[in-house]
mmCIF file of C-alpha atoms in Angstrom:
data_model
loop_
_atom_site.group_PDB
_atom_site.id
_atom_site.type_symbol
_atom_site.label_atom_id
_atom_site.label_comp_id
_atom_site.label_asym_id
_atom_site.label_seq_id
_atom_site.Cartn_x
_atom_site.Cartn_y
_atom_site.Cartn_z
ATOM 1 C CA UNK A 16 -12.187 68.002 -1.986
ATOM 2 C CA UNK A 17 -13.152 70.560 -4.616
ATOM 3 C CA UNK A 18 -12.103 69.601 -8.347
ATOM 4 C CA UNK A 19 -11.297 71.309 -11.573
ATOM 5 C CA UNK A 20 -14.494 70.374 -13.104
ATOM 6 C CA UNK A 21 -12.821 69.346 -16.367
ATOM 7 C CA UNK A 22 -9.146 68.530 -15.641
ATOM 8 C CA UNK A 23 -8.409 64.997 -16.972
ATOM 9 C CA UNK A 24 -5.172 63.060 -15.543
ATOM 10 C CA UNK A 25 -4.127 59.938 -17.919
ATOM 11 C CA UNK A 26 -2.031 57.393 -16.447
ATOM 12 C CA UNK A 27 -0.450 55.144 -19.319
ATOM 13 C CA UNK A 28 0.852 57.341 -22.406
ATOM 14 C CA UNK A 29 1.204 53.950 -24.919
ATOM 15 C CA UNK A 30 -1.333 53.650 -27.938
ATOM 16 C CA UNK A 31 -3.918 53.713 -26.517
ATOM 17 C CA UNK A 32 -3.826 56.607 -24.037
ATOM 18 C CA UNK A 33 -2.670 58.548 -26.785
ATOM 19 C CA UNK A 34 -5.378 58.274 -28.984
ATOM 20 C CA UNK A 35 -7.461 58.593 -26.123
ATOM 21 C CA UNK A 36 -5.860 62.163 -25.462
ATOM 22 C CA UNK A 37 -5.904 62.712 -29.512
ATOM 23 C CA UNK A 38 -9.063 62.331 -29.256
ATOM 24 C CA UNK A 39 -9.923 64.524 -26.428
ATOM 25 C CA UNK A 40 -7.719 67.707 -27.421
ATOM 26 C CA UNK A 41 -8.855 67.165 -31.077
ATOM 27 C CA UNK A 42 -12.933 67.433 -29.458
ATOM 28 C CA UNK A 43 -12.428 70.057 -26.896
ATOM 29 C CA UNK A 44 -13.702 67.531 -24.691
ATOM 30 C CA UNK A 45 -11.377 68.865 -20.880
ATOM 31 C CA UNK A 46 -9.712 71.812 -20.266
ATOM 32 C CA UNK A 47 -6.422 70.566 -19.023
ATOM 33 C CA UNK A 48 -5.121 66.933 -19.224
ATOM 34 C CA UNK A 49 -2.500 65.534 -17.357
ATOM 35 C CA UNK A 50 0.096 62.374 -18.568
ATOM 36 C CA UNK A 51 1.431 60.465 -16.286
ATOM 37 C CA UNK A 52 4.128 57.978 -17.337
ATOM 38 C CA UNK A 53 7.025 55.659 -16.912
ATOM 39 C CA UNK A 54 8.305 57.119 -19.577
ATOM 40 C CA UNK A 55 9.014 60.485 -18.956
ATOM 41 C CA UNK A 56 11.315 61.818 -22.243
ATOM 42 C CA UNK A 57 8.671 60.147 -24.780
ATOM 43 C CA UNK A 58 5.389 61.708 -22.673
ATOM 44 C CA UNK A 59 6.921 64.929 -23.014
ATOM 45 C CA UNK A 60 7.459 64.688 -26.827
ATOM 46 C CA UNK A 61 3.828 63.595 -26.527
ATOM 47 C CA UNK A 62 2.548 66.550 -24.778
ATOM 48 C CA UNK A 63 5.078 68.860 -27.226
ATOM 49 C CA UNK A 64 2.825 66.704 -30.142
ATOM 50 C CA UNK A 65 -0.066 67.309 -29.046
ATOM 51 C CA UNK A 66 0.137 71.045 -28.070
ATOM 52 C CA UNK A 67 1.464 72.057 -31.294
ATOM 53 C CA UNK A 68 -1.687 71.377 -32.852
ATOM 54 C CA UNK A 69 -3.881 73.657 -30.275
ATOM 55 C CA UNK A 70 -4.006 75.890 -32.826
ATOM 56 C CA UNK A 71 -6.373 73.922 -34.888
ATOM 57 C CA UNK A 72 -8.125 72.439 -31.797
ATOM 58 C CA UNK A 73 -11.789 73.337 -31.183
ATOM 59 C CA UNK A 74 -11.323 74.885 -27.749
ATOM 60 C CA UNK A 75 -7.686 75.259 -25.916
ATOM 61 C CA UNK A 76 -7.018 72.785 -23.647
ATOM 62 C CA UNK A 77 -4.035 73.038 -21.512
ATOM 63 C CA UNK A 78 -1.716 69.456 -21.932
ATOM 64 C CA UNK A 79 1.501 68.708 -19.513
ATOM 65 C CA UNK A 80 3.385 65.859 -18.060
ATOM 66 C CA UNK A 81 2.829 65.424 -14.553
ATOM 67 C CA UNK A 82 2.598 63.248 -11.231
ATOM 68 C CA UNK A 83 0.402 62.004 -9.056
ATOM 69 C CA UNK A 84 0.114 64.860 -7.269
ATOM 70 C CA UNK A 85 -2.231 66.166 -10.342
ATOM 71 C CA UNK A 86 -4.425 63.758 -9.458
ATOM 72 C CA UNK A 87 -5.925 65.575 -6.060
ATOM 73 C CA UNK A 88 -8.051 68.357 -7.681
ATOM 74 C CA UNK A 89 -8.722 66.358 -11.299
ATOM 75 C CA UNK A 90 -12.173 65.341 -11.969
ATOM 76 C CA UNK A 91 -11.149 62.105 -13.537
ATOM 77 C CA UNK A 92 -8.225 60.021 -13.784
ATOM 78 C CA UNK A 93 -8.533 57.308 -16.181
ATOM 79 C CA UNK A 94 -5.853 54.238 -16.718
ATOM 80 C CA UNK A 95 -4.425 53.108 -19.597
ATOM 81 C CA UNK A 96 -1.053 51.419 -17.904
ATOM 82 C CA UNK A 97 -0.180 47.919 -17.743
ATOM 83 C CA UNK A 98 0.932 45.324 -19.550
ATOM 84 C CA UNK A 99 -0.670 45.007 -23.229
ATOM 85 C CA UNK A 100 -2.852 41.737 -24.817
ATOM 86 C CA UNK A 101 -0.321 40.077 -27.117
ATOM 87 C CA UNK A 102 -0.938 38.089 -30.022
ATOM 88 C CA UNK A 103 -2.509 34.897 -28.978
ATOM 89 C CA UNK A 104 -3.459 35.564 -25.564
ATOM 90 C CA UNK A 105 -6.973 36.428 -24.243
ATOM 91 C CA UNK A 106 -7.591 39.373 -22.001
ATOM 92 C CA UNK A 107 -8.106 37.747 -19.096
ATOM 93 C CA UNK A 108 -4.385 36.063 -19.570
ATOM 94 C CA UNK A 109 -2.879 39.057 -18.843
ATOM 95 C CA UNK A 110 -4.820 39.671 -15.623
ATOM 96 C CA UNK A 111 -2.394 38.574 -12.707
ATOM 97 C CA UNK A 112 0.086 41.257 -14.069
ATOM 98 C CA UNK A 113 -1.855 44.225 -14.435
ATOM 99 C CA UNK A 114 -3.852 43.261 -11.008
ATOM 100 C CA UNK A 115 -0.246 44.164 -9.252
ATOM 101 C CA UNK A 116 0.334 47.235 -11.602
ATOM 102 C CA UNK A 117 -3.241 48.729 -10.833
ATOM 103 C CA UNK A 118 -2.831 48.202 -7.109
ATOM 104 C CA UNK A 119 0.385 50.498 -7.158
ATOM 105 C CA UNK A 120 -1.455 53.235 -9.361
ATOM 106 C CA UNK A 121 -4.506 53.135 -7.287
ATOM 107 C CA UNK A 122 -2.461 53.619 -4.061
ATOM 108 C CA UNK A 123 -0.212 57.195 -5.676
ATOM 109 C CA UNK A 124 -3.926 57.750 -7.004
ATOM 110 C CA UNK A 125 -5.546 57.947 -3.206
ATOM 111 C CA UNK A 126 -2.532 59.583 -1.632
ATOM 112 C CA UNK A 127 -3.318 62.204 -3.756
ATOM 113 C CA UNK A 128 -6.829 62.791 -1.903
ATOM 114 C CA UNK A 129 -8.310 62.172 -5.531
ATOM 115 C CA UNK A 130 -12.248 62.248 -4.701
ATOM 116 C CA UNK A 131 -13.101 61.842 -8.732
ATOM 117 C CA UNK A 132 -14.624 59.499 -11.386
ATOM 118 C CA UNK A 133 -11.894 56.443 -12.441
ATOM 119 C CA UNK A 134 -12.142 55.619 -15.577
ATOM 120 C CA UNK A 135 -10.382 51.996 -16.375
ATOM 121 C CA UNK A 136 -9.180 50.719 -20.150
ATOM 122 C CA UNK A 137 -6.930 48.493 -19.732
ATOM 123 C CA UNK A 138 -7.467 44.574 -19.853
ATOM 124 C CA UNK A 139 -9.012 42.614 -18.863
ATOM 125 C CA UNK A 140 -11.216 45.687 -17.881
ATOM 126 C CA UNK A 141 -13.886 44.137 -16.136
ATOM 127 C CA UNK A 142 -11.769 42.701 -13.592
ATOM 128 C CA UNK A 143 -9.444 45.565 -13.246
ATOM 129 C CA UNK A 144 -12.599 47.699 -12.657
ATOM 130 C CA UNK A 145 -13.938 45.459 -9.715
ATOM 131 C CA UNK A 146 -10.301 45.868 -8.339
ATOM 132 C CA UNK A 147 -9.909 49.758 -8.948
ATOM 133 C CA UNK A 148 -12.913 49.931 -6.621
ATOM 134 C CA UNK A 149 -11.719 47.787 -4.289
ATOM 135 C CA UNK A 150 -8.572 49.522 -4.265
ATOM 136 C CA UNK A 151 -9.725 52.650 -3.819
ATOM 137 C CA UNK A 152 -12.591 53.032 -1.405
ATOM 138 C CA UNK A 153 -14.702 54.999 -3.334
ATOM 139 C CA UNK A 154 -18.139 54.782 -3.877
ATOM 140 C CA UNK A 155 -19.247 52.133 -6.780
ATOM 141 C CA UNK A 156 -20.423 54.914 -9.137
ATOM 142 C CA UNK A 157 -17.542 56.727 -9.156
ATOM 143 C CA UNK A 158 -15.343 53.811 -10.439
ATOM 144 C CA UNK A 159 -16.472 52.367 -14.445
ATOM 145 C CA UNK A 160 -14.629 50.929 -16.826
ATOM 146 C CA UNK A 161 -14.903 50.946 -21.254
ATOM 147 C CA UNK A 162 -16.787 48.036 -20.523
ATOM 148 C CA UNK A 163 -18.600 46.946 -24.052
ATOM 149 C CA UNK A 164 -18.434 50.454 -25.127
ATOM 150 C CA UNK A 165 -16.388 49.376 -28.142
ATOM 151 C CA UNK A 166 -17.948 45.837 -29.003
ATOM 152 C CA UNK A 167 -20.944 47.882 -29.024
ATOM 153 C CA UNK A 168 -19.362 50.437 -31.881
ATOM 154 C CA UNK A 169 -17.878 47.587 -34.093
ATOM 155 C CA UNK A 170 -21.283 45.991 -34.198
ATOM 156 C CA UNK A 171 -23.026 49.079 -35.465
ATOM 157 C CA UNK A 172 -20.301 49.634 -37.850
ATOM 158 C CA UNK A 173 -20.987 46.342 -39.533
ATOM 159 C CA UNK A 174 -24.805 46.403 -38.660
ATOM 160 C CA UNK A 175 -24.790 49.984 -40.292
ATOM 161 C CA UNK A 176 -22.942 48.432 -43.770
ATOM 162 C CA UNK A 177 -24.975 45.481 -43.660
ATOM 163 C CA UNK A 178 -28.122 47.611 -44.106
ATOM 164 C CA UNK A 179 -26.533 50.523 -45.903
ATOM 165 C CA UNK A 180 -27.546 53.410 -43.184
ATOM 166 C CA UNK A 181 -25.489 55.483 -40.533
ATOM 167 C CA UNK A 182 -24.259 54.115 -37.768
ATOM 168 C CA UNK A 183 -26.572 56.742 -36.221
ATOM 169 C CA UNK A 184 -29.749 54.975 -36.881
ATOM 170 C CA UNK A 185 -28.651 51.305 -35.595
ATOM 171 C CA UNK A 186 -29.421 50.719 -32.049
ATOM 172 C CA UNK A 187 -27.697 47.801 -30.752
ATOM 173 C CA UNK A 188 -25.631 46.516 -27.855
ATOM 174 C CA UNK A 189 -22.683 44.187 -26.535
ATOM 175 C CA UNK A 190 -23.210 43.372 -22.918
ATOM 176 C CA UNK A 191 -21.133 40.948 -20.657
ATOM 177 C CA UNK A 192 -17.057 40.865 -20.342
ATOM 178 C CA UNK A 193 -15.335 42.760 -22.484
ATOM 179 C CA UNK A 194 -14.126 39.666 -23.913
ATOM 180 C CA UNK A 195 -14.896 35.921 -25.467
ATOM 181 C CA UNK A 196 -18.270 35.726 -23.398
ATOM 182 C CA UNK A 197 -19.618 38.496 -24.375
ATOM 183 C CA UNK A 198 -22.926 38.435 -26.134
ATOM 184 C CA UNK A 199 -25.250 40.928 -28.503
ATOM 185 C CA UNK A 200 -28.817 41.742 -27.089
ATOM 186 C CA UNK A 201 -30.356 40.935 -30.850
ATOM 187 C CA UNK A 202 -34.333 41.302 -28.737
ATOM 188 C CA UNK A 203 -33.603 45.018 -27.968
ATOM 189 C CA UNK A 204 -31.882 45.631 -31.615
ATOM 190 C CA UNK A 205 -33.523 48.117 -34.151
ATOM 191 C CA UNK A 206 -32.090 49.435 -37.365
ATOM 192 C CA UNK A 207 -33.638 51.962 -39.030
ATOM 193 C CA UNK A 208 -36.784 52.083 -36.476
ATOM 194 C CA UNK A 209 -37.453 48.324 -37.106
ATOM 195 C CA UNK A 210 -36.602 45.527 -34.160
ATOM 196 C CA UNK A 211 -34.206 42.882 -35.362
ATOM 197 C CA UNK A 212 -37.078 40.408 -34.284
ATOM 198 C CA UNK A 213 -39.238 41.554 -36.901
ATOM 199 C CA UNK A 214 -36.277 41.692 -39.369
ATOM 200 C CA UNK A 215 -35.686 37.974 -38.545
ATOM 201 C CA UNK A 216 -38.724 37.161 -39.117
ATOM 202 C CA UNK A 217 -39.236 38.468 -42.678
ATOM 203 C CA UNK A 218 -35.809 37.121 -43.958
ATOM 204 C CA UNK A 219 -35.003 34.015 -41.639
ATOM 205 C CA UNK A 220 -31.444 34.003 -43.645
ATOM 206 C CA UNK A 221 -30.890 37.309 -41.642
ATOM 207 C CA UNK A 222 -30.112 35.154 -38.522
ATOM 208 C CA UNK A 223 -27.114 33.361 -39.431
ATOM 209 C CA UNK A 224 -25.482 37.135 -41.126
ATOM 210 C CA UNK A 225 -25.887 38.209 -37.747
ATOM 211 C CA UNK A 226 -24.847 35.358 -36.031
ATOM 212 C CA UNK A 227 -21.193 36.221 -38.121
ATOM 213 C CA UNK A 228 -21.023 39.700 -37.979
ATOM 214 C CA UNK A 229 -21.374 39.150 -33.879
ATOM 215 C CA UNK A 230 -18.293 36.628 -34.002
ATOM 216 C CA UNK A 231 -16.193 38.959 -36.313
ATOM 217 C CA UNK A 232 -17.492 41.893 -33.882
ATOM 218 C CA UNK A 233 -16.336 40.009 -30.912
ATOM 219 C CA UNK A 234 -12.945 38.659 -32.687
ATOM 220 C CA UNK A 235 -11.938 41.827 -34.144
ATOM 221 C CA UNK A 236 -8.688 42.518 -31.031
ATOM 222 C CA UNK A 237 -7.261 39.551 -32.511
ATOM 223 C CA UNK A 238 -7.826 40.462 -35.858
ATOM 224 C CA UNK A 239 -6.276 43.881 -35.153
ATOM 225 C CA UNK A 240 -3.274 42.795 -32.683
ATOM 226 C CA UNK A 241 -2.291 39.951 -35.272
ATOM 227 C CA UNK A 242 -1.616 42.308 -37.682
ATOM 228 C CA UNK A 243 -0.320 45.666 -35.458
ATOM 229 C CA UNK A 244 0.282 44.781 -32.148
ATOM 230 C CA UNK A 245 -2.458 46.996 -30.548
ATOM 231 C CA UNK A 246 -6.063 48.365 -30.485
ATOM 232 C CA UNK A 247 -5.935 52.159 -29.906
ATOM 233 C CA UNK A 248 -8.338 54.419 -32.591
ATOM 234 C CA UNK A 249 -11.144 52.543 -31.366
ATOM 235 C CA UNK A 250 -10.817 52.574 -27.849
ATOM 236 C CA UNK A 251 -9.638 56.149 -27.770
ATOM 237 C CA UNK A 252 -12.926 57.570 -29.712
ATOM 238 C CA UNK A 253 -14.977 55.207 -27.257
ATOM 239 C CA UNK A 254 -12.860 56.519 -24.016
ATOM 240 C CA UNK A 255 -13.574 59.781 -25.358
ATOM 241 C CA UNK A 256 -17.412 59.659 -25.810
ATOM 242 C CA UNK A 257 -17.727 57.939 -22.215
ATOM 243 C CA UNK A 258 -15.779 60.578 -20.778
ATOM 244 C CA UNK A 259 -17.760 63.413 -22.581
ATOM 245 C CA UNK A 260 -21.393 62.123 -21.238
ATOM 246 C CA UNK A 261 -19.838 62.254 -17.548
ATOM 247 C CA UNK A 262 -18.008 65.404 -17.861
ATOM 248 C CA UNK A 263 -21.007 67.506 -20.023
ATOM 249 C CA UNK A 264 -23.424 65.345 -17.543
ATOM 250 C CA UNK A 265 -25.144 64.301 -20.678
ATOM 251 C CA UNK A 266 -27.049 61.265 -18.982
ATOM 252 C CA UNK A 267 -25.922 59.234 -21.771
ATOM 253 C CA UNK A 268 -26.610 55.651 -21.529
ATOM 254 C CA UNK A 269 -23.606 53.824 -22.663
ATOM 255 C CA UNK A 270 -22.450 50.095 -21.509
ATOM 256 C CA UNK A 271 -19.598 50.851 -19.378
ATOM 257 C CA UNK A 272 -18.654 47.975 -16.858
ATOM 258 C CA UNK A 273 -19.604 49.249 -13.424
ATOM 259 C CA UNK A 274 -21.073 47.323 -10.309
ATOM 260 C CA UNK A 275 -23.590 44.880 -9.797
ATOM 261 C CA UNK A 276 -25.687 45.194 -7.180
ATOM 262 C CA UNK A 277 -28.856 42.805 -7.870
ATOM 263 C CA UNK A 278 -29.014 44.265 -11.463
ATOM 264 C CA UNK A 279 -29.801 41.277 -14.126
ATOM 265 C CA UNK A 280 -29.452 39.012 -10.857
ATOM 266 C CA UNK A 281 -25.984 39.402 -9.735
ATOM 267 C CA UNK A 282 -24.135 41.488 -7.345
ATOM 268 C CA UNK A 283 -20.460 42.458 -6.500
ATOM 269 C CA UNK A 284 -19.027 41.920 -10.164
ATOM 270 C CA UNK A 285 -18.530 44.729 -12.754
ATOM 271 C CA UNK A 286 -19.613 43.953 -15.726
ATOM 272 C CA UNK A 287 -20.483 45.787 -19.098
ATOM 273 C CA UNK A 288 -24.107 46.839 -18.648
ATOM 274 C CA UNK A 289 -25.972 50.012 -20.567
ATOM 275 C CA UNK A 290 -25.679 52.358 -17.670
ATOM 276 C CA UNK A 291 -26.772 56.060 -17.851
ATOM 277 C CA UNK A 292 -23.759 58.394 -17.268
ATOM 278 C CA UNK A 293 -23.720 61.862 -15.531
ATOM 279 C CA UNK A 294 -21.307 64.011 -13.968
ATOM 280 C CA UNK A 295 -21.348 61.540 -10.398
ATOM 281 C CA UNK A 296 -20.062 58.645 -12.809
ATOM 282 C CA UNK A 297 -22.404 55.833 -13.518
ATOM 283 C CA UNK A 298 -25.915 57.203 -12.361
ATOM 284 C CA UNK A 299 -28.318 54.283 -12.757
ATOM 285 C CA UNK A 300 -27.784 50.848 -14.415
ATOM 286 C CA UNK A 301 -30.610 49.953 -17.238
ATOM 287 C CA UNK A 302 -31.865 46.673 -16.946
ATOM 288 C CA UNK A 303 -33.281 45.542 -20.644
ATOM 289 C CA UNK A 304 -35.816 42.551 -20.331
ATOM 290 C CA UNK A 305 -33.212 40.140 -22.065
ATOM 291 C CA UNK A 306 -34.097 36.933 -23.453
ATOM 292 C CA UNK A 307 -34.416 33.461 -21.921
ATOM 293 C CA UNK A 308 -31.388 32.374 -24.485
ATOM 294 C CA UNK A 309 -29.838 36.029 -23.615
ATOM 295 C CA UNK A 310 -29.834 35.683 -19.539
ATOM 296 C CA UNK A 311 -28.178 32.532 -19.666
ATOM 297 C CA UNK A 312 -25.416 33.768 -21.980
ATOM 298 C CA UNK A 313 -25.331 36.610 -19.678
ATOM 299 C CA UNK A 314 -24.966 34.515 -16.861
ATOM 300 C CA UNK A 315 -21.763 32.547 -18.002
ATOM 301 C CA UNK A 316 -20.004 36.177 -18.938
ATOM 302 C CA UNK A 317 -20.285 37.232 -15.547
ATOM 303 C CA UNK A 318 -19.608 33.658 -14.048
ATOM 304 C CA UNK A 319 -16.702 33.788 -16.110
ATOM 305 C CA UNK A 320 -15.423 36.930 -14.579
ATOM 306 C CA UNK A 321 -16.603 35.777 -10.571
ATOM 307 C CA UNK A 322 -13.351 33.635 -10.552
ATOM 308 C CA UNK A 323 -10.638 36.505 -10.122
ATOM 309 C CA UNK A 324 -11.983 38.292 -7.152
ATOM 310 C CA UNK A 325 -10.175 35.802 -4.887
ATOM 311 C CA UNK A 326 -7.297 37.575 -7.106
ATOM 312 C CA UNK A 327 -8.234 40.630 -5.966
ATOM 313 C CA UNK A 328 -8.855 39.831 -2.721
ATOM 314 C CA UNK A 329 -5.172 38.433 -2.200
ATOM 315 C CA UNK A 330 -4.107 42.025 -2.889
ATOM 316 C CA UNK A 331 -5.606 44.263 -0.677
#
């Protein structure tokens, strides 16, 4: 199936497929993008929106409501449908719902012939990634999710004001579910040029900040959804980058959730996971040498996650 090399079809117009395709028109990131929605009357005020401000755009990029259909020669379709975390629940609450919703996209998605990179956001991500590919048929690397893409930006935001330098020059990571197991890689962290290890070990105090700014890191959904119902600025910058480094085949290594297979010891789960990122989808996962306190933590994200692919499996 030949492609538009950078056509872009969104499926879920709420918050934060919006300020996923803010944030792509306002970067020049596609050429043409695509909404697809229940909703038809407010996606078209959103594509109206959006295309009165081409003017100040860096590069045009053509933006309509569609079907579909549009989905056959895109290069990517990523999801932002389903049913939304509300306050008090966890991500994976909301999983039994959005498993039916995503099996119904993914099927209109195939019948299309669509032969392009998925791109999954909506929660519980991890899971709905593992189903997306199971789903669809397509080859593993061609099916990723946000993964930790955003856990990993909150912590260098805070790691960045807690040591007064850009966020440019802190190099840390989330790995695990996008979710309450999660867990920081603190023995591959640098800020500045200098390894957290060595930081520790000149201020021992330093420990315990970091031990909070990972639970605030982790906790900041809540934090956000208790007070305006939704993520969506976040996620859409992070959507944005990921889908950047696959369409500009930057080879960006970013921790997207993508398969398993005998990576960090475990196979058939997707799972958040620096993985680099090319114009194929997820190229090659990196494997950091983790610590012993690290693998284990690890270990009960991603056992944590092995539990709903009986779900899955019930729907295909």
């Amino acid at each position: 199936m030949k492609y538009v090399p950078s056509k872009i079809v969104l499926v879920g117009t709420g918050a934060v497929g919006m300020a996923y395709a803010y944030a792509l028109v306002n970067q020049g990131i596609c050429d043409e993008l695509v909404l697809i929605d229940l909703n038809e009357a407010k996606s078209r005020a959103d594509v109206l929106d959006l295309n009165h401000g081409e003017a100040w755009a860096p590069s045009p990029v053509s933006v309509s409501f569609g079907s579909y259909d549009d989905c056959r020669d895109a290069a990517m379709v990523v999801v932002c449908a389903g049913a939304a975390q509300k306050p008090g629940e966890t991500r994976l609450d909301i999983a039994d719902i959005n498993l039916r919703i995503f099996r119904e996209i993914v099927q209109r998605v195939t019948a299309s012939g669509f032969d392009g990179i998925y791109l999954v956001a909506t929660n519980p991500v991890d899971v709905l990634t593992y189903a997306t590919w199971r789903f669809s048929g397509l080859p593993a690397e061609q099916v990723l999710g946000s993964g930790t893409t955003l856990d990993t930006a909150r912590l260098r935001f805070h790691l960045a004001r807690r040591f007064e330098v850009s966020t440019s020059n802190v190099h840390a990571l989330i790995i695990g579910e996008h979710g309450d197991s999660e867990l920081p890689v603190w023995s591959a962290a640098s800020v500045a040029g200098r390894s957290m290890s060595r930081r520790i070990a000149a201020e021992p105090a330093l420990r315990a900040e970091l031990d909070a700014i990972f639970q605030r890191t982790r906790d900041a959904a809540y934090e956000i959804i208790d007070a305006k119902g939704s993520t969506s600025y976040g996620i859409g910058m992070s959507l944005a980058r990921i889908t950047r480094a696959i369409l500009k085949n930057e080879k960006a290594i970013l921790p997207v959730s993508t398969l398993l297979r005998g990576e960090y010891g475990h196979d058939d789960v997707c799972v958040g996971v620096p993985t680099i990122l090319s114009r194929g989808g997820a190229k090659h996962v990196v494997e950091l040498d983790l610590d012993g306190d690290e693998q284990r933590a690890f270990d009960a994200s991603v056992a944590t996650l092995r539990g709903f692919r009986e779900r899955v499996d019930a729907l295909l």
